[in-house]
PDB file of C-alpha atoms in Angstrom:
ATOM      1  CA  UNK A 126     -12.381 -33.884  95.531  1.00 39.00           C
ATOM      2  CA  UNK A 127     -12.082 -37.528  94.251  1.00 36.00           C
ATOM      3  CA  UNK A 128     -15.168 -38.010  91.877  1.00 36.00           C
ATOM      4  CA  UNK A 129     -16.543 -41.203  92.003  1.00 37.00           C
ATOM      5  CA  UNK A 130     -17.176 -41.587  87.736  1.00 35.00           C
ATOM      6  CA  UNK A 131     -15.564 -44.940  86.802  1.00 29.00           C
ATOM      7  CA  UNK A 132     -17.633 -48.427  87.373  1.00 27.00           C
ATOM      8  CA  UNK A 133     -14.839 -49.333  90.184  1.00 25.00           C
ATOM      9  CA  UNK A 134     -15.211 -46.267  92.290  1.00 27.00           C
ATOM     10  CA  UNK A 135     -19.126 -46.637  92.620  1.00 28.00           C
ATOM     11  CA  UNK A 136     -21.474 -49.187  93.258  1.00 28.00           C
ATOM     12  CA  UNK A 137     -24.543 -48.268  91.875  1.00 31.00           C
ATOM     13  CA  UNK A 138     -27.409 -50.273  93.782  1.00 33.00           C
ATOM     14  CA  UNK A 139     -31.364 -50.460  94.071  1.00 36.00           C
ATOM     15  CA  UNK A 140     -31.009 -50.729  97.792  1.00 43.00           C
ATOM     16  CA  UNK A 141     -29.927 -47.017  98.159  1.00 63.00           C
ATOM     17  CA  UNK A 142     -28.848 -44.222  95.123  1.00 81.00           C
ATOM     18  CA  UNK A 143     -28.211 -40.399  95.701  1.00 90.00           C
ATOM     19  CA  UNK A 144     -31.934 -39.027  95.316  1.00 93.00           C
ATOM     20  CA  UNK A 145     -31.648 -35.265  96.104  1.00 95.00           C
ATOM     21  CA  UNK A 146     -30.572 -32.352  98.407  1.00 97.00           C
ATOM     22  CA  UNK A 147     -32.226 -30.250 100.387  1.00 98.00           C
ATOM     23  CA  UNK A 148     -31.283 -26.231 100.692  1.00 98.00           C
ATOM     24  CA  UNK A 149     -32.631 -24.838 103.522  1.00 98.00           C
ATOM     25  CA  UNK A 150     -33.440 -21.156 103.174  1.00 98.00           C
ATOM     26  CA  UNK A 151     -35.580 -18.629 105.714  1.00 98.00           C
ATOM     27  CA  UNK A 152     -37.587 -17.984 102.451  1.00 97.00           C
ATOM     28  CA  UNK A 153     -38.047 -19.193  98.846  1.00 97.00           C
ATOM     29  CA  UNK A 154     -37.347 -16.782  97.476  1.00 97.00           C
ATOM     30  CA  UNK A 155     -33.708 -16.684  99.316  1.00 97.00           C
ATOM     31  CA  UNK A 156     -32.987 -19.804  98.410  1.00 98.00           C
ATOM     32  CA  UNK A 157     -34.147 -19.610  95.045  1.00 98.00           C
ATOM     33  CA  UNK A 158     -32.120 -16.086  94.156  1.00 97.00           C
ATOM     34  CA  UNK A 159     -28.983 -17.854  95.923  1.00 97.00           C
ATOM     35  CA  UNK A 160     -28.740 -20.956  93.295  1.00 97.00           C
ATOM     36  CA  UNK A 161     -29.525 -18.507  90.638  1.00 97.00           C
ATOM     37  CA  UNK A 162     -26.079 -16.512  91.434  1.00 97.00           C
ATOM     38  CA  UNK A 163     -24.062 -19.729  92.332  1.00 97.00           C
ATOM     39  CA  UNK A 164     -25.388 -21.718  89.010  1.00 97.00           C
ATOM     40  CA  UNK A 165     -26.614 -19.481  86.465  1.00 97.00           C
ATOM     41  CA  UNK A 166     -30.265 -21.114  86.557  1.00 97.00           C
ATOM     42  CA  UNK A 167     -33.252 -20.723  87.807  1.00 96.00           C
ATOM     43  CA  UNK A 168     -35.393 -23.077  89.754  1.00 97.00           C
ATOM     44  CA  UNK A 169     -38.627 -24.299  88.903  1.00 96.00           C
ATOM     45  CA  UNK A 170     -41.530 -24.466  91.170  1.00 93.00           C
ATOM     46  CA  UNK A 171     -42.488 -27.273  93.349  1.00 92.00           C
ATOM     47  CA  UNK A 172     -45.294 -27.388  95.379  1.00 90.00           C
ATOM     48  CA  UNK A 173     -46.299 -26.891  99.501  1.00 90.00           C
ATOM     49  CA  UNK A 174     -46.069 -29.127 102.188  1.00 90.00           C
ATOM     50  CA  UNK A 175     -49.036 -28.691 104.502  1.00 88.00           C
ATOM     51  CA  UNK A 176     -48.359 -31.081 106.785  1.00 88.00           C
ATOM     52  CA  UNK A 177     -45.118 -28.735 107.399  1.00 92.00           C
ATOM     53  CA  UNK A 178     -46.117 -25.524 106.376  1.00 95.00           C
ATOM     54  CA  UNK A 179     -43.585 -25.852 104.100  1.00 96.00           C
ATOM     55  CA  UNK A 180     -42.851 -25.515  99.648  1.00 95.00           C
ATOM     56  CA  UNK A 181     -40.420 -25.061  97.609  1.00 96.00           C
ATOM     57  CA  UNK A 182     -38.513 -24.799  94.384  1.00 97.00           C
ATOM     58  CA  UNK A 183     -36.892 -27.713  92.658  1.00 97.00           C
ATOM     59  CA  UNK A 184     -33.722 -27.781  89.545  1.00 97.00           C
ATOM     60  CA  UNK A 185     -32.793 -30.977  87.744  1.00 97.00           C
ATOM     61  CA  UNK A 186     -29.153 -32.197  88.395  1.00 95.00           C
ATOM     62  CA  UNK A 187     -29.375 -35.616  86.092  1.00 87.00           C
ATOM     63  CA  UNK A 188     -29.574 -39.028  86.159  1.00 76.00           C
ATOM     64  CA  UNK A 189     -32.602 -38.724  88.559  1.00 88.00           C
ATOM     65  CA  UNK A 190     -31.221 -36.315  91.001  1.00 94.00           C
ATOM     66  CA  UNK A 191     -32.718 -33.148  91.868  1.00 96.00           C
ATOM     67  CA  UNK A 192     -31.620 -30.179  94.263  1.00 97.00           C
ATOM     68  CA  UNK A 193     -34.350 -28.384  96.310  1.00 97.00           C
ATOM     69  CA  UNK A 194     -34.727 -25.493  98.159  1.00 98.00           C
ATOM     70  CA  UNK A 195     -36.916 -25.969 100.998  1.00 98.00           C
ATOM     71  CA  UNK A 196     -38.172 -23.198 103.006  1.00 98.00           C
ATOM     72  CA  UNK A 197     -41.279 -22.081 105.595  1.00 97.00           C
ATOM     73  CA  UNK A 198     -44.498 -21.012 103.520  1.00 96.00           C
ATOM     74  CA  UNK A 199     -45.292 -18.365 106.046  1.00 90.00           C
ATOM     75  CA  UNK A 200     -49.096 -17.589 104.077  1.00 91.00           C
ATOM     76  CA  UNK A 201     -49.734 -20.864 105.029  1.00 90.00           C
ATOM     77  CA  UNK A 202     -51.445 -22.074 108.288  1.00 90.00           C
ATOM     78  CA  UNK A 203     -48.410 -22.623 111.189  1.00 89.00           C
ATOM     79  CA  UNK A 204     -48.107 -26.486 111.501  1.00 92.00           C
ATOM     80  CA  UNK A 205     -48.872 -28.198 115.068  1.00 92.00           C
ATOM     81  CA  UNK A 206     -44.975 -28.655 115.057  1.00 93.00           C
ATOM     82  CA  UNK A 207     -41.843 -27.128 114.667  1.00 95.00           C
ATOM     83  CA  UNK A 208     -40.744 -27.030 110.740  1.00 96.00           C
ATOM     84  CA  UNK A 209     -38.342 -29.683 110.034  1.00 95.00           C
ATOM     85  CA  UNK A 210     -34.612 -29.019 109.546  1.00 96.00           C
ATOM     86  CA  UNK A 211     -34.739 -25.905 111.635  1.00 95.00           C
ATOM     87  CA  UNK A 212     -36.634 -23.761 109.733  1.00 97.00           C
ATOM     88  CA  UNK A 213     -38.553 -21.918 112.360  1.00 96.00           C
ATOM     89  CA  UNK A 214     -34.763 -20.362 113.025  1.00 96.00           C
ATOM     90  CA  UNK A 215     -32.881 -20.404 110.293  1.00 97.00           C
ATOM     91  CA  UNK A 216     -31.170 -17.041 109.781  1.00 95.00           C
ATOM     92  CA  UNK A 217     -28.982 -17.650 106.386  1.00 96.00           C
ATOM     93  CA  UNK A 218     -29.570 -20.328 102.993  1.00 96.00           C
ATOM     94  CA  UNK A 219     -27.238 -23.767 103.696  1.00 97.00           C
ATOM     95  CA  UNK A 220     -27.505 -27.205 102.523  1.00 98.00           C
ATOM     96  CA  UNK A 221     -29.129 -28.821 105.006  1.00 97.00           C
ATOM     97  CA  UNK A 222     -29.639 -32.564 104.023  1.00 97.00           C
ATOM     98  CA  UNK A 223     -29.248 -35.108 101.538  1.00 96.00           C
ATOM     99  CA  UNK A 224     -31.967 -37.702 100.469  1.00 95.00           C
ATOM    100  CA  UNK A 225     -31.312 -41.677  99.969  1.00 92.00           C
ATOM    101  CA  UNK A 226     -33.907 -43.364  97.550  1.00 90.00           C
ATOM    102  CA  UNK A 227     -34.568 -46.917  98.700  1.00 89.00           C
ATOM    103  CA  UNK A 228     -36.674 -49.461  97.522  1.00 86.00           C
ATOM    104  CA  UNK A 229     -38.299 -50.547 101.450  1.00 88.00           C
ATOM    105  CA  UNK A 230     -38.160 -47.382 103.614  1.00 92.00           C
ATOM    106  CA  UNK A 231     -38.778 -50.036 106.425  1.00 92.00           C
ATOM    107  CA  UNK A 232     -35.971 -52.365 106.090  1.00 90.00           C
ATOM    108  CA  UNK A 233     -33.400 -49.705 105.509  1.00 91.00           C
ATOM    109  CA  UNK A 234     -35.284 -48.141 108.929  1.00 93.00           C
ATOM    110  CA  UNK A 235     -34.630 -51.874 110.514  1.00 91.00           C
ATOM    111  CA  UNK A 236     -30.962 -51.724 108.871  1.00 90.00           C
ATOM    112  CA  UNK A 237     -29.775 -48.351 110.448  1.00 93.00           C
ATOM    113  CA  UNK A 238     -31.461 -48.990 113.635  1.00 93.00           C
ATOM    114  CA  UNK A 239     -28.953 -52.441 113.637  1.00 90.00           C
ATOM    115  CA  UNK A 240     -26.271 -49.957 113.002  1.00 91.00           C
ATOM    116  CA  UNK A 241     -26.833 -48.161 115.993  1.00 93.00           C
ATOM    117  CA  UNK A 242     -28.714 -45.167 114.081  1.00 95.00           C
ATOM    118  CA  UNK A 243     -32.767 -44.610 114.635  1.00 96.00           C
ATOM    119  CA  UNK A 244     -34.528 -43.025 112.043  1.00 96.00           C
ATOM    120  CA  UNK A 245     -38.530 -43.672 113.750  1.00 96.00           C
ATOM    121  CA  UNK A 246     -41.250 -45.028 112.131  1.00 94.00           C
ATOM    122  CA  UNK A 247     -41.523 -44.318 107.861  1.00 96.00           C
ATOM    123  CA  UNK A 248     -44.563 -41.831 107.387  1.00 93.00           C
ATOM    124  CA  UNK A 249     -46.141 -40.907 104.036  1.00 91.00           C
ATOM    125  CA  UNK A 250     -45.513 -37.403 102.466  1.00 88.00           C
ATOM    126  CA  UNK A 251     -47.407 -35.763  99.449  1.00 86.00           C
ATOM    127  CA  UNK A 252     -47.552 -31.892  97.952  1.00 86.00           C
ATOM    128  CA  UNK A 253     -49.489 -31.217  94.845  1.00 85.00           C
ATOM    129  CA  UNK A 254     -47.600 -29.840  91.974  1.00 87.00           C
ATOM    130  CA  UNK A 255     -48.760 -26.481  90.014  1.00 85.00           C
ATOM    131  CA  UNK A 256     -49.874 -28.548  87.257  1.00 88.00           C
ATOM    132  CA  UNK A 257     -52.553 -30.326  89.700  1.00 87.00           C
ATOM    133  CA  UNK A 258     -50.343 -33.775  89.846  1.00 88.00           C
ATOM    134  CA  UNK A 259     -50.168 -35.380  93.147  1.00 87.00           C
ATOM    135  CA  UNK A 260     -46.954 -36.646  94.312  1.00 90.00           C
ATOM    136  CA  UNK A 261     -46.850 -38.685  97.333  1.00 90.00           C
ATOM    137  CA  UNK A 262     -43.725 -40.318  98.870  1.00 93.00           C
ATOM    138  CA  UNK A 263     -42.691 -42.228 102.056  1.00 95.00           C
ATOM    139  CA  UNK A 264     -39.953 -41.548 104.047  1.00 95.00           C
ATOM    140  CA  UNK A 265     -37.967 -42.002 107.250  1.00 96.00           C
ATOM    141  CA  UNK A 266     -35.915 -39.791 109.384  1.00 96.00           C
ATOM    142  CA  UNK A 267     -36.330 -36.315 108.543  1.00 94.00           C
ATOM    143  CA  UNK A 268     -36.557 -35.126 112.203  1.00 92.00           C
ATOM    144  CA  UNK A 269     -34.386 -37.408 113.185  1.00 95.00           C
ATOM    145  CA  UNK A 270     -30.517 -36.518 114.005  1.00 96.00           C
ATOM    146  CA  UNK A 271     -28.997 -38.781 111.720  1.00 96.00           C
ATOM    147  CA  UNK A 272     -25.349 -37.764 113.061  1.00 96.00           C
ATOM    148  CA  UNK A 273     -25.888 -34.260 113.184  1.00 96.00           C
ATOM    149  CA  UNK A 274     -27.038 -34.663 109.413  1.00 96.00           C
ATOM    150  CA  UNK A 275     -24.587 -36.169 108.239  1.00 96.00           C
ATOM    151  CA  UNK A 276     -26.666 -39.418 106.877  1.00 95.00           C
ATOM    152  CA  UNK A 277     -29.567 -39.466 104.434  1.00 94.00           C
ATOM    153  CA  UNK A 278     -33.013 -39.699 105.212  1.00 94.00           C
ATOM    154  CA  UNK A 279     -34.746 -41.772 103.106  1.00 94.00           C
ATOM    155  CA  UNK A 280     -37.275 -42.025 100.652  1.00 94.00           C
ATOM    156  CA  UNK A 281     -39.430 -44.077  98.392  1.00 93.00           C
ATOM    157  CA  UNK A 282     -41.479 -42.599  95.426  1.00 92.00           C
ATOM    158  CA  UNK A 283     -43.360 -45.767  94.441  1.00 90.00           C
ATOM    159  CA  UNK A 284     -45.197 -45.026  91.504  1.00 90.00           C
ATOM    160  CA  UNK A 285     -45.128 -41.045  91.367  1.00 90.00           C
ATOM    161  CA  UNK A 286     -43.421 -39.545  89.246  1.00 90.00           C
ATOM    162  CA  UNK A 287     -39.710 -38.746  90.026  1.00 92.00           C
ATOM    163  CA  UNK A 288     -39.550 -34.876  90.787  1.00 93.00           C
ATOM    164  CA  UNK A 289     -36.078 -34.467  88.429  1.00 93.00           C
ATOM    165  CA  UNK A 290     -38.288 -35.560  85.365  1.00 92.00           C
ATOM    166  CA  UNK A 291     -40.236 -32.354  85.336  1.00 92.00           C
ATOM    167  CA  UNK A 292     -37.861 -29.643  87.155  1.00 95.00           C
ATOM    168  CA  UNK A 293     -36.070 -27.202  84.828  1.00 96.00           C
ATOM    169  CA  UNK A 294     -31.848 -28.488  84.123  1.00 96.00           C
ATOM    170  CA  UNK A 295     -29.085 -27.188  86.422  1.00 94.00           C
ATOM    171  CA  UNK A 296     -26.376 -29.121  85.462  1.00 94.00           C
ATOM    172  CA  UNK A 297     -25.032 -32.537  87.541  1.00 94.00           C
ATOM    173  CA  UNK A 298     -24.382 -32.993  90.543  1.00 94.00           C
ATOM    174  CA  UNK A 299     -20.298 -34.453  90.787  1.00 92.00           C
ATOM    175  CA  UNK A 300     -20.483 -35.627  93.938  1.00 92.00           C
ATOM    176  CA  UNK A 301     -21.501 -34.966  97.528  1.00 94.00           C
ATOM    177  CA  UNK A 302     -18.681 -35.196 100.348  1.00 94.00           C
ATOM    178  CA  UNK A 303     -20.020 -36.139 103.926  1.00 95.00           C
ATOM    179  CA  UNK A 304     -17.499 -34.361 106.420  1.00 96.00           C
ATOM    180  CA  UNK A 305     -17.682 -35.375 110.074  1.00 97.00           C
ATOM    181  CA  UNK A 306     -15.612 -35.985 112.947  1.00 98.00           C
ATOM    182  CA  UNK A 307     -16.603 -39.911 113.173  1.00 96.00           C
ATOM    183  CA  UNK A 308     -16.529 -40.749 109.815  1.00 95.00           C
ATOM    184  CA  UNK A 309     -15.764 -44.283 110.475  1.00 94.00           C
ATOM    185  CA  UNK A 310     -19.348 -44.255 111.873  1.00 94.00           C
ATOM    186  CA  UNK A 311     -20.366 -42.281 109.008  1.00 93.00           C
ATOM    187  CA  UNK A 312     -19.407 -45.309 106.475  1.00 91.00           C
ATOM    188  CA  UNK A 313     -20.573 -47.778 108.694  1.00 91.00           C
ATOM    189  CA  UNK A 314     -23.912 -46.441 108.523  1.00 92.00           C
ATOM    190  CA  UNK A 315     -23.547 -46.215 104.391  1.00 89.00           C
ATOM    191  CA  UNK A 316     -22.799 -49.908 104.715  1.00 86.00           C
ATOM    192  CA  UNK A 317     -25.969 -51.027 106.626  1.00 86.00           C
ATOM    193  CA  UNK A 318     -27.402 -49.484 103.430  1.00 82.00           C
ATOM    194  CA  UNK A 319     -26.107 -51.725 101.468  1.00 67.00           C
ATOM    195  CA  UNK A 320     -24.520 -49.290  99.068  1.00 46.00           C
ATOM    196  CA  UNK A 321     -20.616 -48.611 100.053  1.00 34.00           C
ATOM    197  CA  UNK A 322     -18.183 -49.601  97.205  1.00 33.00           C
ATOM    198  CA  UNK A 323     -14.858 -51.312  97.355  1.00 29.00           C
ATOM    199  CA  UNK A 324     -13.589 -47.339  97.215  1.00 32.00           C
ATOM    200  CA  UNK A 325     -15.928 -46.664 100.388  1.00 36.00           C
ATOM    201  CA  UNK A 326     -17.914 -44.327  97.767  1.00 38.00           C
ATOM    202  CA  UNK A 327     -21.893 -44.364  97.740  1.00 48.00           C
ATOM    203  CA  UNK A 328     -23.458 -43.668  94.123  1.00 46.00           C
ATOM    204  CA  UNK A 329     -24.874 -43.988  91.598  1.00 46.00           C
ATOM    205  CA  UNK A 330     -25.140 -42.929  87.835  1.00 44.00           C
ATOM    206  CA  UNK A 331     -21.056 -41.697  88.219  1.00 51.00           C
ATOM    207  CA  UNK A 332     -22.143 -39.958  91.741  1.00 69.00           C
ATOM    208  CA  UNK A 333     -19.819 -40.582  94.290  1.00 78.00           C
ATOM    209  CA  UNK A 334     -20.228 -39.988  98.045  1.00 87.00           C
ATOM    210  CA  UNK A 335     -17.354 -39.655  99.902  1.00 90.00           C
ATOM    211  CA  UNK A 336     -16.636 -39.103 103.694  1.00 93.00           C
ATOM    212  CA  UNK A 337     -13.847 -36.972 105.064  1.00 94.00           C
ATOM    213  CA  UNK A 338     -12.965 -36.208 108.845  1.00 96.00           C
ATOM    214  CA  UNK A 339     -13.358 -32.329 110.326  1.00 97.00           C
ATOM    215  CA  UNK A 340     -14.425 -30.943 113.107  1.00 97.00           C
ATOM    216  CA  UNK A 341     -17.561 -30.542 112.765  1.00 97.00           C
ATOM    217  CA  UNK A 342     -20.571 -32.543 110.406  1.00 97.00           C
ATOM    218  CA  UNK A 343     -21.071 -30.391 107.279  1.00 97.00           C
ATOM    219  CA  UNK A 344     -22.308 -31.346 104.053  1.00 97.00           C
ATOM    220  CA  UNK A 345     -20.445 -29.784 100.336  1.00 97.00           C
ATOM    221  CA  UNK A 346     -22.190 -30.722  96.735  1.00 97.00           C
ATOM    222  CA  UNK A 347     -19.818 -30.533  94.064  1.00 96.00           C
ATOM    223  CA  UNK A 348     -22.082 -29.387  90.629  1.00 96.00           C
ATOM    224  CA  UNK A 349     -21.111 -28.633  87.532  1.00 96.00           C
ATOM    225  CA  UNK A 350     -23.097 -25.817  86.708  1.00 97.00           C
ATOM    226  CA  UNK A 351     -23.533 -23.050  83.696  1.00 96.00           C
ATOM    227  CA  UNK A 352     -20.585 -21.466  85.309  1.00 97.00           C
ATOM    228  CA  UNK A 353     -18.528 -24.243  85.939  1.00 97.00           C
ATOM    229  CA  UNK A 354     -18.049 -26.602  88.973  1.00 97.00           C
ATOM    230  CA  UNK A 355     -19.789 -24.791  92.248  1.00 97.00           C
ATOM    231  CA  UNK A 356     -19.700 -25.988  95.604  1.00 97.00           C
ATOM    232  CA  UNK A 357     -22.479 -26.121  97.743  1.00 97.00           C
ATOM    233  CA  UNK A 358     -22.077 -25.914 101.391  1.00 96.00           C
TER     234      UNK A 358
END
């Protein structure tokens, strides 16, 4: 993997910067015993998601980027709609998404949508940490395709606290690699962020994003970890 850790390989912007990545697992605990094995650490807890019937567990990867494991919270009342990223039928843990912080949800929403990607409307998101703070968030496009999940969603924290200030240390993340069989399409959609390089490479903070062809869309996190560099599928 080319890492992306050298001012010319990454341009680090406002308008969009590597926020965190989402771990989809049936349960928390799963998820949470799976990055315990693959890192050597163990997550912190993060909070539920009513409006999804949703929590989960949270582990600092630096420079204000944060991995999370995201999973149903089956005690809690069913939502009035399916659980995002498949979680209703999820059989086994996998990185399901990565998360784009932006400094106007709406005109990155405007900026895809010129790109030929639709994210909808931004909504507002909060969950209550176990320490009684409030966090609350907006975002676009987390039911939304985004090329088979290949792109971000987005998100803006405003004035909340950033979740990788108070989640326990796993190491760094290295760098994320975007695999896909249109990656041209891929990139151009990184562009109408406003936050490709000269190298093609999204980051921020020595993160590099980089986009590969396969057959299929697939996300891998490179993180150096406890036990070395791990990837993350």
């Amino acid at each position: 993997m080319n890492t992306c850790g050298v001012a010319s390989a990454c341009y680090a912007s406002r308008v969009a910067a590597v926020d965190h990545l989402v771990y989809a697992a049936p349960s928390l605990e799963q998820g949470i015993a799976l990055i315990e094995r693959r890192l050597g650490v163990r997550m912190g807890p993060g909070g539920r998601h009513p409006q999804w019937g949703t929590h989960n567990a949270l582990l600092s990867l630096g420079d204000g980027v944060y991995a999370e494991v995201f999973a149903p919270h089956h005690e809690a009342p069913a939502p009035p709609r399916p659980r995002p990223l498949g979680l209703d039928t999820i059989d086994a843990p996998r990185l399901a998404a990565w998360v784009a912080r932006v400094d106007d949800v709406p005109a990155a929403v405007r900026a895809l949508r010129r790109a030929g990607v639709e994210l909808g409307e931004p909504v507002s998101g909060r969950r209550r940490r176990p320490d009684g703070v409030e966090l609350a968030w907006t975002q676009a496009g987390l039911d939304a395709s985004r090329m088979d999940g290949a792109l971000p969603f987005l998100i803006d924290w405003g004035v909340t606290p950033h979740p990788s200030a108070s989640a326990p240390p796993g190491g760094r993340l290295a760098e994320l690699r975007i695999e896909h069989p249109e990656p041209d399409r891929v990139r151009e959609a990184l562009r109408a962020l406003g936050a490709v390089g000269a190298r093609g490479a999204l980051g921020a903070m020595g993160i590099g994003v980089a986009v590969a062809a396969a057959p299929s869309a697939g996300l891998v996190a490179a993180i150096d970890s406890p036990l070395g560099r791990v990837e993350l599928r």
